[in-house]
Amino acid sequence: MHFGLTDEQLVLQETARRFAVEEVAPVAAQYDQSGEFPRHLIQKAWELGLSSTAIPVAYGGVELSSVDTCIITEELAWGCSGIGTSVMCNDLGVMPIIIAGSEEQKREWLTPCTAGFTLISFCLSEQAAGSDVAGLQLQAERDGDAYLLNGTKCWITNGGEANLYTVFATLDRASRHKGICAFVVPADAPGISHGKKEDKMGQRASDTRVIHFDGVRVPVSQRLGAEGEGFKIAMRTLDRTRPPIAALATGIARRALEESVEYARERKAFGQPIGGFQAVQFMLADMAKEIEASRLLTMQSAWMIDQGLRASKHSSFAKCFATDAAMRITTDAVQIFGGNGYTKEYPVEKLMRDAKLMQIYEGTNQVQRLVIARELLKT
Ligand code: COS
């Protein structure tokens, strides 16, 4: 066992870090305030090979390992997790095709994603089916050699910007998870429309929308896997995409610690830098300790995925631990900054708002505990 990065991984980390420091961090507050989507930056990340990282070389992709992807996402989130989420959303979007697509489907749908800048969204959640995926209601009705999709998806990252969607719909709601199918659907298919960009508390640069499907005709050839396999495709996707979410949280937390250390060195109270007081030192020490633990859990789960091992429990360990840690760490960062921390003049209130989403998306942390407990209790 060794914990070092390879020379290639160090280069990758340096590329992502330079992009985060030079291009993302300087504009993070601006996009947070305006809520605009920084499309040119997302495109730049794609051009640097920092997006759609899981697409195999056979289809023109960079085919990075899960560990590599986590190295990138931590750096991007250090700069801005809203922008990081928008960049990494492509891997979530394409994962069902990588996992369940036939050779022909992969050639047809993955190759264009590497030939030119493409955004892909994962359309799973619905207003009444966020945690309860088996309860989703988007209807897929067989119509000759196609399916007609009707219904609405919610909280879709990059929803209004994407060129392609992977969509989960049910043939029969009463069948719960056994009725769900996965489809790949171009965003310009007739019958697709989207709502306004959600006005979110944090990660405001990322585009989050409702997507309506009104009689959208999807050829049978665009179904991924067999009828009824959609639920398992979604679960296997999330097993693979939760470690990068943990890495995003680690990036937010690392930024909060770095800002806090700098502030604790400079800010004076009672005649000395506040870093001289145990009250602040203990908070900094706990932050640093939790960041290390977050990264170790993240990398372990990513490594398991790279070894082809089933990583549901470990992905949930990482996602749950790292995102809860990021919430605590960013809250403590605001505390260390005191009154200044509560203002938009300083960067830590944004980190705290951004961290909150990490405990909710890609499966709430309550769902992660459910996954862990079920794995522990299964016979
Ligand atoms: N990989 C492969 N198969 C899996 C699996 C996984 N990770 N997890 C579950 N399954 C299988 C089960 O083995 C079961 O198979 P059988 O029908 O062959 O027995 C089937 O899928 C149903 O599983 P389960 O009974 O656990 O389903 P539930 O309806 O109880 O749901 C949770 C389980 C809550 C864990 C699931 O709905 C979930 O992850 N929800 C959160 C969704 C989420 O993360 N949303 C975010 C969207 S992206 S921002």
Coordinates of C-alpha atoms and ligand atoms in Angstrom, one line a residue:
M1 CA 0.0 0.0 0.0
H2 CA 1.3 3.4 -0.8
F3 CA -0.4 6.8 -0.7
G4 CA 1.6 8.7 -3.3
L5 CA 0.4 10.0 -6.6
T6 CA 2.1 8.8 -9.8
D7 CA 4.0 11.4 -12.0
E8 CA 1.0 11.4 -14.4
Q9 CA -1.3 12.1 -11.5
L10 CA 0.9 14.9 -10.2
V11 CA 0.8 16.5 -13.7
L12 CA -3.0 16.1 -13.8
Q13 CA -3.3 17.7 -10.3
E14 CA -1.1 20.6 -11.3
T15 CA -3.2 21.2 -14.5
A16 CA -6.5 21.2 -12.5
R17 CA -4.9 23.3 -9.7
R18 CA -3.6 25.9 -12.1
F19 CA -7.0 26.1 -13.9
A20 CA -8.7 26.4 -10.5
V21 CA -6.3 29.1 -9.2
E22 CA -5.9 31.1 -12.4
E23 CA -9.3 30.9 -14.0
V24 CA -12.0 29.6 -11.6
A25 CA -11.3 31.2 -8.2
P26 CA -10.9 34.8 -9.6
V27 CA -14.5 34.7 -11.0
A28 CA -16.2 32.5 -8.4
A29 CA -17.8 35.4 -6.5
Q30 CA -18.9 37.1 -9.6
Y31 CA -20.8 34.0 -10.9
D32 CA -22.1 33.3 -7.4
Q33 CA -23.7 36.7 -7.4
S34 CA -25.0 36.8 -10.9
G35 CA -26.1 33.2 -11.0
E36 CA -25.0 33.1 -14.7
F37 CA -23.6 29.9 -16.2
P38 CA -19.9 30.3 -17.1
R39 CA -20.1 28.3 -20.3
H40 CA -16.8 29.4 -21.6
L41 CA -15.0 28.1 -18.4
I42 CA -16.8 24.8 -18.6
Q43 CA -15.7 24.5 -22.2
K44 CA -12.1 25.4 -21.2
A45 CA -12.2 22.6 -18.6
W46 CA -13.5 20.2 -21.3
E47 CA -10.7 21.3 -23.7
L48 CA -8.1 20.6 -20.9
G49 CA -9.5 17.1 -20.5
L50 CA -10.9 17.8 -17.1
S51 CA -14.5 17.0 -18.0
S52 CA -16.1 13.8 -19.3
T53 CA -13.1 12.0 -17.8
A54 CA -14.6 8.5 -17.8
I55 CA -15.2 8.2 -21.6
P56 CA -13.0 5.4 -22.9
V57 CA -10.2 6.1 -25.3
A58 CA -11.9 3.9 -27.8
Y59 CA -14.6 6.6 -28.2
G60 CA -12.0 9.5 -28.2
G61 CA -12.1 10.1 -24.4
V62 CA -9.3 10.4 -21.9
E63 CA -10.5 7.4 -19.9
L64 CA -9.2 8.5 -16.5
S65 CA -9.4 6.3 -13.5
S66 CA -11.8 7.2 -10.7
V67 CA -8.8 8.2 -8.5
D68 CA -7.7 10.6 -11.3
T69 CA -11.2 12.1 -11.5
C70 CA -11.2 12.7 -7.7
I71 CA -7.9 14.4 -7.9
I72 CA -9.3 16.8 -10.5
T73 CA -12.6 17.5 -8.7
E74 CA -11.0 18.4 -5.4
E75 CA -8.9 21.0 -7.2
L76 CA -11.9 22.4 -9.2
A77 CA -14.0 22.7 -6.0
W78 CA -11.2 24.6 -4.3
G79 CA -11.8 27.2 -7.0
C80 CA -15.6 27.0 -7.0
S81 CA -17.8 24.0 -6.4
G82 CA -20.7 25.4 -8.5
I83 CA -18.3 25.5 -11.5
G84 CA -16.8 22.2 -10.4
T85 CA -20.2 20.6 -10.3
S86 CA -21.0 21.8 -13.8
V87 CA -17.7 20.4 -15.1
M88 CA -18.2 17.0 -13.4
C89 CA -21.8 16.7 -14.3
N90 CA -20.8 15.3 -17.7
D91 CA -19.3 12.2 -16.0
L92 CA -22.6 11.6 -14.2
G93 CA -24.5 12.1 -17.5
V94 CA -22.4 9.7 -19.6
M95 CA -22.0 7.0 -16.9
P96 CA -25.2 5.1 -17.7
I97 CA -24.0 4.9 -21.4
I98 CA -20.6 3.7 -20.3
I99 CA -22.1 1.1 -17.8
A100 CA -25.0 -0.2 -19.9
G101 CA -24.7 1.0 -23.5
S102 CA -24.1 -1.6 -26.3
E103 CA -21.0 -1.2 -28.4
E104 CA -23.1 0.5 -31.1
Q105 CA -24.8 2.8 -28.6
K106 CA -21.4 3.8 -27.2
R107 CA -20.0 4.6 -30.6
E108 CA -23.1 6.6 -31.5
W109 CA -23.5 8.6 -28.3
L110 CA -20.0 8.8 -26.7
T111 CA -18.0 9.6 -29.8
P112 CA -19.7 13.0 -30.4
C113 CA -19.2 13.9 -26.7
T114 CA -15.5 13.8 -27.3
A115 CA -15.4 15.2 -30.9
G116 CA -16.8 18.6 -29.7
F117 CA -17.8 20.4 -26.6
T118 CA -20.9 18.6 -25.3
L119 CA -22.8 18.8 -22.0
I120 CA -24.7 15.8 -20.8
S121 CA -27.2 15.8 -17.9
F122 CA -28.4 12.9 -15.8
C123 CA -32.2 13.1 -15.5
L124 CA -33.3 10.9 -12.5
S125 CA -34.9 13.1 -9.8
E126 CA -38.5 14.2 -9.7
Q127 CA -40.5 16.5 -7.5
A128 CA -42.1 13.4 -5.7
A129 CA -39.1 11.1 -6.3
G130 CA -35.8 12.4 -5.0
S131 CA -34.6 9.8 -2.6
D132 CA -37.3 7.3 -3.6
V133 CA -36.0 6.5 -7.1
A134 CA -38.3 3.5 -7.5
G135 CA -41.2 5.9 -7.1
L136 CA -40.4 8.0 -10.1
Q137 CA -43.3 8.9 -12.4
L138 CA -41.9 9.9 -15.8
Q139 CA -43.9 7.6 -18.0
A140 CA -42.4 5.6 -20.8
E141 CA -45.1 4.1 -23.1
R142 CA -44.2 1.7 -25.9
D143 CA -45.4 3.0 -29.3
G144 CA -44.2 0.7 -32.1
D145 CA -40.4 0.9 -32.4
A146 CA -40.2 3.8 -30.0
Y147 CA -41.3 4.9 -26.5
L148 CA -43.2 8.1 -25.7
L149 CA -41.9 9.9 -22.6
N150 CA -44.3 12.1 -20.6
G151 CA -43.6 13.8 -17.3
T152 CA -41.2 16.1 -15.5
K153 CA -37.7 15.9 -14.1
C154 CA -36.4 18.2 -11.3
W155 CA -33.1 19.6 -10.1
I156 CA -31.3 18.6 -13.3
T157 CA -27.7 19.9 -13.2
N158 CA -26.8 21.6 -16.5
G159 CA -30.4 20.9 -17.5
G160 CA -30.8 24.1 -19.6
E161 CA -27.4 23.9 -21.2
A162 CA -27.0 20.2 -22.0
N163 CA -27.0 18.7 -25.5
L164 CA -27.8 15.2 -24.3
Y165 CA -29.8 13.7 -21.5
T166 CA -29.7 10.2 -19.9
V167 CA -33.3 9.8 -18.7
F168 CA -35.0 7.4 -16.4
A169 CA -38.6 6.6 -16.9
T170 CA -41.1 3.9 -15.8
L171 CA -43.2 1.6 -18.0
D172 CA -45.4 0.8 -15.0
R173 CA -45.3 2.7 -11.7
A174 CA -46.8 -0.3 -9.8
S175 CA -43.7 -2.4 -10.6
R176 CA -41.6 0.1 -8.7
H177 CA -37.9 -0.4 -9.5
K178 CA -38.6 -3.3 -11.9
G179 CA -40.5 -1.0 -14.3
I180 CA -37.7 1.6 -14.8
C181 CA -35.9 2.0 -18.1
A182 CA -32.9 4.2 -19.0
F183 CA -32.7 6.1 -22.2
V184 CA -30.4 8.4 -24.0
V185 CA -32.2 11.4 -25.4
P186 CA -30.9 14.4 -27.4
A187 CA -31.9 17.7 -25.6
D188 CA -33.4 19.1 -28.8
A189 CA -35.8 16.2 -29.3
P190 CA -39.3 17.5 -30.0
G191 CA -41.4 17.8 -26.8
I192 CA -38.5 18.7 -24.5
S193 CA -38.7 22.0 -22.7
H194 CA -37.1 23.3 -19.6
G195 CA -38.1 25.6 -16.7
K196 CA -36.2 28.6 -15.4
K197 CA -32.9 28.3 -13.8
E198 CA -33.4 27.6 -10.0
D199 CA -32.4 30.5 -7.8
K200 CA -30.3 28.4 -5.4
M201 CA -28.7 29.2 -2.0
G202 CA -25.3 28.0 -3.1
Q203 CA -23.4 26.5 -6.1
R204 CA -25.2 29.3 -8.0
A205 CA -23.0 29.1 -11.1
S206 CA -24.3 25.6 -11.8
D207 CA -27.5 25.4 -14.0
T208 CA -30.3 23.6 -12.2
R209 CA -33.7 23.1 -13.9
V210 CA -36.9 21.4 -14.3
I211 CA -37.1 19.5 -17.6
H212 CA -40.5 18.7 -19.2
F213 CA -41.1 15.7 -21.5
D214 CA -44.2 16.1 -23.5
G215 CA -44.8 13.1 -25.8
V216 CA -41.0 12.8 -26.5
R217 CA -40.5 10.0 -29.0
V218 CA -37.4 7.9 -28.2
P219 CA -36.5 5.0 -30.6
V220 CA -36.1 1.6 -28.9
S221 CA -32.4 1.7 -30.1
Q222 CA -31.9 4.5 -27.5
R223 CA -32.9 2.4 -24.5
L224 CA -29.8 1.5 -22.4
G225 CA -30.0 -2.1 -21.1
A226 CA -33.1 -4.2 -21.0
E227 CA -36.6 -3.0 -20.0
G228 CA -36.7 -2.8 -16.2
E229 CA -32.9 -2.5 -15.8
G230 CA -33.0 1.3 -15.4
F231 CA -33.0 1.3 -11.6
K232 CA -29.9 -0.8 -11.3
I233 CA -28.2 1.3 -14.0
A234 CA -28.9 4.4 -12.0
M235 CA -27.6 2.8 -8.7
R236 CA -24.4 1.5 -10.4
T237 CA -23.9 5.0 -11.8
L238 CA -24.3 6.6 -8.4
D239 CA -21.9 4.1 -6.9
R240 CA -19.3 5.4 -9.3
T241 CA -20.1 9.1 -9.1
R242 CA -20.3 9.5 -5.3
P243 CA -16.5 9.5 -4.8
P244 CA -16.0 12.5 -7.0
I245 CA -18.8 14.3 -5.0
A246 CA -16.8 13.5 -1.9
A247 CA -13.7 14.9 -3.6
L248 CA -15.7 18.1 -4.4
A249 CA -16.6 18.4 -0.7
T250 CA -12.9 17.9 0.2
G251 CA -12.0 20.7 -2.1
I252 CA -14.5 23.1 -0.5
A253 CA -13.3 22.1 2.9
R254 CA -9.6 22.5 2.0
R255 CA -10.3 26.0 0.7
A256 CA -12.1 26.8 4.0
L257 CA -9.1 25.6 6.0
E258 CA -6.6 27.5 3.9
E259 CA -8.6 30.8 4.2
S260 CA -9.0 30.2 8.0
V261 CA -5.3 29.6 8.6
E262 CA -4.4 32.8 6.7
Y263 CA -7.0 34.8 8.6
A264 CA -5.9 33.3 11.9
R265 CA -2.3 34.4 11.3
E266 CA -3.3 38.0 10.4
R267 CA -6.4 38.9 12.5
K268 CA -5.5 40.2 15.9
A269 CA -7.6 40.1 19.1
F270 CA -6.4 40.8 22.7
G271 CA -3.1 42.0 21.2
Q272 CA -2.2 38.9 19.3
P273 CA -3.1 36.9 16.1
I274 CA -6.2 34.8 16.9
G275 CA -4.3 31.8 15.7
G276 CA -2.5 32.1 19.1
F277 CA -5.6 31.1 21.0
Q278 CA -6.4 27.4 21.6
A279 CA -10.1 28.1 20.8
V280 CA -9.1 28.8 17.2
Q281 CA -6.2 26.3 17.1
F282 CA -8.5 23.4 18.0
M283 CA -11.0 24.3 15.3
L284 CA -8.2 24.5 12.7
A285 CA -6.8 21.1 13.9
D286 CA -10.2 19.4 13.6
M287 CA -10.7 20.9 10.2
A288 CA -7.3 19.6 9.0
K289 CA -7.9 16.1 10.5
E290 CA -11.4 15.8 8.9
I291 CA -10.0 16.9 5.5
E292 CA -7.4 14.1 5.6
A293 CA -10.0 11.5 6.6
S294 CA -12.3 12.7 3.8
R295 CA -9.6 12.4 1.2
L296 CA -8.6 9.0 2.4
L297 CA -12.1 7.6 2.3
T298 CA -12.6 9.2 -1.1
M299 CA -9.5 7.8 -2.6
Q300 CA -10.2 4.4 -1.1
S301 CA -13.6 4.2 -2.6
A302 CA -12.3 5.5 -6.0
W303 CA -9.5 2.9 -5.8
M304 CA -12.1 0.1 -5.2
I305 CA -14.0 1.3 -8.3
D306 CA -10.8 1.2 -10.3
Q307 CA -10.1 -2.3 -9.1
G308 CA -13.6 -3.4 -10.4
L309 CA -14.8 -4.0 -6.8
R310 CA -18.4 -3.3 -5.7
A311 CA -18.0 0.0 -3.9
S312 CA -21.6 0.9 -2.8
K313 CA -20.8 1.0 0.9
H314 CA -17.5 2.7 0.5
S315 CA -18.8 5.3 -1.9
S316 CA -21.5 6.1 0.6
F317 CA -18.9 6.3 3.5
A318 CA -16.9 8.8 1.4
K319 CA -19.9 10.9 0.2
C320 CA -21.5 11.0 3.6
F321 CA -18.4 11.7 5.6
A322 CA -16.7 14.2 3.3
T323 CA -19.9 16.2 2.8
D324 CA -20.8 16.3 6.5
A325 CA -17.2 17.3 7.2
A326 CA -17.3 20.1 4.6
M327 CA -20.5 21.4 6.3
R328 CA -18.8 21.4 9.7
I329 CA -15.5 22.8 8.4
T330 CA -17.1 25.7 6.4
T331 CA -19.4 26.6 9.4
D332 CA -16.3 26.7 11.6
A333 CA -14.5 28.8 9.0
V334 CA -17.3 31.4 9.2
Q335 CA -17.0 31.2 13.0
I336 CA -13.2 31.9 12.9
F337 CA -13.8 34.9 10.6
G338 CA -16.5 36.2 13.0
G339 CA -18.6 39.1 11.7
N340 CA -16.4 39.3 8.6
G341 CA -17.2 35.7 7.8
Y342 CA -20.9 36.5 7.6
T343 CA -20.3 39.1 4.8
K344 CA -19.8 38.6 1.1
E345 CA -16.6 40.6 1.4
Y346 CA -14.9 37.4 2.5
P347 CA -15.0 34.0 0.7
V348 CA -16.1 31.7 3.6
E349 CA -19.9 32.4 3.6
K350 CA -20.0 31.2 0.0
L351 CA -18.2 28.0 1.0
M352 CA -20.7 27.4 3.7
R353 CA -23.7 27.9 1.3
D354 CA -22.0 25.7 -1.3
A355 CA -21.3 22.9 1.2
K356 CA -24.9 22.6 2.2
L357 CA -25.8 21.2 -1.2
M358 CA -23.2 18.5 -0.9
Q359 CA -25.2 16.9 1.9
I360 CA -28.3 16.8 -0.4
Y361 CA -27.4 16.0 -4.0
E362 CA -26.2 12.7 -5.4
G363 CA -28.3 11.1 -2.7
T364 CA -29.0 12.8 0.7
N365 CA -26.7 11.8 3.5
Q366 CA -29.7 10.0 5.0
V367 CA -29.8 7.9 1.9
Q368 CA -26.0 7.2 2.2
R369 CA -26.6 6.0 5.8
L370 CA -29.4 3.8 4.5
V371 CA -27.1 2.2 1.9
I372 CA -24.4 1.6 4.5
A373 CA -26.8 0.1 7.0
R374 CA -28.4 -2.2 4.4
E375 CA -24.9 -3.4 3.4
L376 CA -24.1 -4.1 7.0
L377 CA -27.3 -5.9 7.8
K378 CA -27.7 -7.9 4.6
T379 CA -27.3 -11.7 5.1
Ligands
COS1 N1 -25.9 -1.7 -7.6 C1 -26.6 -2.7 -8.3 N2 -27.9 -3.0 -7.9 C2 -28.4 -2.4 -6.8 C3 -27.7 -1.4 -6.1 C4 -26.4 -1.0 -6.6 N3 -25.7 -0.1 -6.0 N4 -28.5 -0.9 -5.1 C5 -29.7 -1.6 -5.2 N5 -29.6 -2.5 -6.2 C6 -30.6 -3.5 -6.6 C7 -31.0 -4.3 -5.4 O1 -30.2 -5.4 -5.2 C8 -32.4 -4.7 -5.8 O2 -32.3 -5.8 -6.8 P1 -33.4 -7.0 -6.9 O3 -34.7 -6.4 -7.4 O4 -32.7 -7.9 -7.9 O5 -33.5 -7.6 -5.5 C9 -33.0 -3.5 -6.5 O6 -31.8 -2.8 -7.0 C10 -33.8 -2.6 -5.6 O7 -33.0 -2.2 -4.6 P2 -33.6 -1.6 -3.2 O8 -34.6 -2.5 -2.7 O9 -32.4 -1.3 -2.3 O10 -34.3 -0.2 -3.7 P3 -35.0 0.9 -2.8 O11 -36.2 1.3 -3.6 O12 -35.2 0.5 -1.4 O13 -34.0 2.2 -2.9 C11 -32.2 3.7 -2.3 C12 -32.8 2.2 -2.5 C13 -33.0 4.5 -1.4 C14 -30.8 3.4 -1.8 C15 -32.2 4.3 -3.8 O14 -33.5 4.7 -4.2 C16 -31.3 5.6 -3.8 O15 -30.1 5.5 -3.9 N6 -31.9 6.8 -3.7 C17 -31.2 8.1 -3.8 C18 -31.1 8.5 -5.2 C19 -30.1 9.5 -5.5 O16 -28.9 9.4 -5.1 N7 -30.5 10.6 -6.2 C20 -29.7 11.6 -6.6 C21 -29.8 11.8 -8.0 S1 -28.5 12.5 -8.9 S2 -28.2 14.3 -8.2

